[in-house]
Amino acid sequence: MSARQPIRQRQPDRAIFSRHYHRAANEPTIIPRMNRRDMEKFREDRKTRLLKRFSIAMAVASLALGLLLVSLLFIFR
């Protein structure tokens, strides 16, 4: 890295809150510092959410497969 290059200013508000950015552009963004316990809780919440979504998807897929099997049995009996 040459000394001539300016250090790029990060924009944490746009990076972190880009999905739900509904705030005045000149308003400062406060990024809460998470301690370890909050991080663990957040990770657990994310894991359980993903698990719930995966289980719902599996239930829907198994239901669709069951209906397909029943319809095939009715067609080819």
mmCIF file of C-alpha atoms in Angstrom:
data_model
loop_
_atom_site.group_PDB
_atom_site.id
_atom_site.type_symbol
_atom_site.label_atom_id
_atom_site.label_comp_id
_atom_site.label_asym_id
_atom_site.label_seq_id
_atom_site.Cartn_x
_atom_site.Cartn_y
_atom_site.Cartn_z
ATOM 1 C CA MET A 1 0.000 0.000 0.000
ATOM 2 C CA SER A 2 1.581 3.230 -1.123
ATOM 3 C CA ALA A 3 1.616 6.275 1.102
ATOM 4 C CA ARG A 4 -0.151 8.357 -1.549
ATOM 5 C CA GLN A 5 -3.417 6.406 -1.404
ATOM 6 C CA PRO A 6 -5.973 7.962 0.915
ATOM 7 C CA ILE A 7 -7.485 5.685 3.507
ATOM 8 C CA ARG A 8 -10.962 4.799 2.304
ATOM 9 C CA GLN A 9 -13.631 5.898 4.723
ATOM 10 C CA ARG A 10 -15.915 3.031 5.585
ATOM 11 C CA GLN A 11 -19.632 3.700 5.681
ATOM 12 C CA PRO A 12 -20.871 1.398 8.430
ATOM 13 C CA ASP A 13 -24.453 2.633 8.192
ATOM 14 C CA ARG A 14 -24.754 1.612 4.564
ATOM 15 C CA ALA A 15 -22.859 -1.631 5.098
ATOM 16 C CA ILE A 16 -24.745 -2.892 8.137
ATOM 17 C CA PHE A 17 -28.194 -1.381 7.670
ATOM 18 C CA SER A 18 -28.299 -1.674 3.886
ATOM 19 C CA ARG A 19 -31.280 -4.061 3.916
ATOM 20 C CA HIS A 20 -33.444 -1.749 6.007
ATOM 21 C CA TYR A 21 -31.970 1.683 5.529
ATOM 22 C CA HIS A 22 -34.785 4.148 6.167
ATOM 23 C CA ARG A 23 -33.058 6.976 7.921
ATOM 24 C CA ALA A 24 -31.937 10.476 7.055
ATOM 25 C CA ALA A 25 -28.577 10.388 5.287
ATOM 26 C CA ASN A 26 -26.993 12.965 7.576
ATOM 27 C CA GLU A 27 -28.217 11.279 10.751
ATOM 28 C CA PRO A 28 -25.388 9.414 12.488
ATOM 29 C CA THR A 29 -25.722 5.676 12.779
ATOM 30 C CA ILE A 30 -25.040 4.112 16.147
ATOM 31 C CA ILE A 31 -23.688 0.602 15.833
ATOM 32 C CA PRO A 32 -24.235 -1.250 19.113
ATOM 33 C CA ARG A 33 -21.228 -3.165 20.325
ATOM 34 C CA MET A 34 -22.210 -6.728 21.142
ATOM 35 C CA ASN A 35 -20.562 -8.526 23.986
ATOM 36 C CA ARG A 36 -19.907 -12.241 23.840
ATOM 37 C CA ARG A 37 -23.168 -13.322 25.475
ATOM 38 C CA ASP A 38 -25.235 -11.279 23.030
ATOM 39 C CA MET A 39 -23.251 -12.744 20.157
ATOM 40 C CA GLU A 40 -23.910 -16.293 21.393
ATOM 41 C CA LYS A 41 -27.621 -15.540 21.816
ATOM 42 C CA PHE A 42 -27.799 -13.999 18.341
ATOM 43 C CA ARG A 43 -26.034 -17.030 16.842
ATOM 44 C CA GLU A 44 -28.436 -19.404 18.626
ATOM 45 C CA ASP A 45 -31.451 -17.426 17.425
ATOM 46 C CA ARG A 46 -30.143 -17.599 13.880
ATOM 47 C CA LYS A 47 -29.509 -21.334 14.166
ATOM 48 C CA THR A 48 -32.997 -22.069 15.501
ATOM 49 C CA ARG A 49 -34.547 -19.869 12.815
ATOM 50 C CA LEU A 50 -32.670 -21.734 10.090
ATOM 51 C CA LEU A 51 -33.631 -25.068 11.653
ATOM 52 C CA LYS A 52 -37.298 -24.094 11.763
ATOM 53 C CA ARG A 53 -37.208 -22.983 8.133
ATOM 54 C CA PHE A 54 -35.453 -26.205 7.109
ATOM 55 C CA SER A 55 -37.983 -28.370 8.963
ATOM 56 C CA ILE A 56 -40.916 -26.550 7.335
ATOM 57 C CA ALA A 57 -39.291 -27.045 3.930
ATOM 58 C CA MET A 58 -38.769 -30.737 4.624
ATOM 59 C CA ALA A 59 -42.409 -31.165 5.703
ATOM 60 C CA VAL A 60 -43.645 -29.471 2.535
ATOM 61 C CA ALA A 61 -41.338 -31.600 0.371
ATOM 62 C CA SER A 62 -42.417 -34.844 2.047
ATOM 63 C CA LEU A 63 -46.087 -33.880 1.648
ATOM 64 C CA ALA A 64 -45.539 -33.163 -2.051
ATOM 65 C CA LEU A 65 -43.731 -36.487 -2.506
ATOM 66 C CA GLY A 66 -46.541 -38.341 -0.722
ATOM 67 C CA LEU A 67 -49.198 -36.738 -2.916
ATOM 68 C CA LEU A 68 -47.172 -37.572 -6.011
ATOM 69 C CA LEU A 69 -46.817 -41.194 -4.901
ATOM 70 C CA VAL A 70 -50.539 -41.519 -4.145
ATOM 71 C CA SER A 71 -51.485 -39.987 -7.491
ATOM 72 C CA LEU A 72 -49.086 -42.324 -9.328
ATOM 73 C CA LEU A 73 -50.571 -45.305 -7.483
ATOM 74 C CA PHE A 74 -54.084 -44.205 -8.473
ATOM 75 C CA ILE A 75 -53.029 -43.703 -12.102
ATOM 76 C CA PHE A 76 -51.155 -47.011 -12.512
ATOM 77 C CA ARG A 77 -53.344 -49.384 -10.516
#
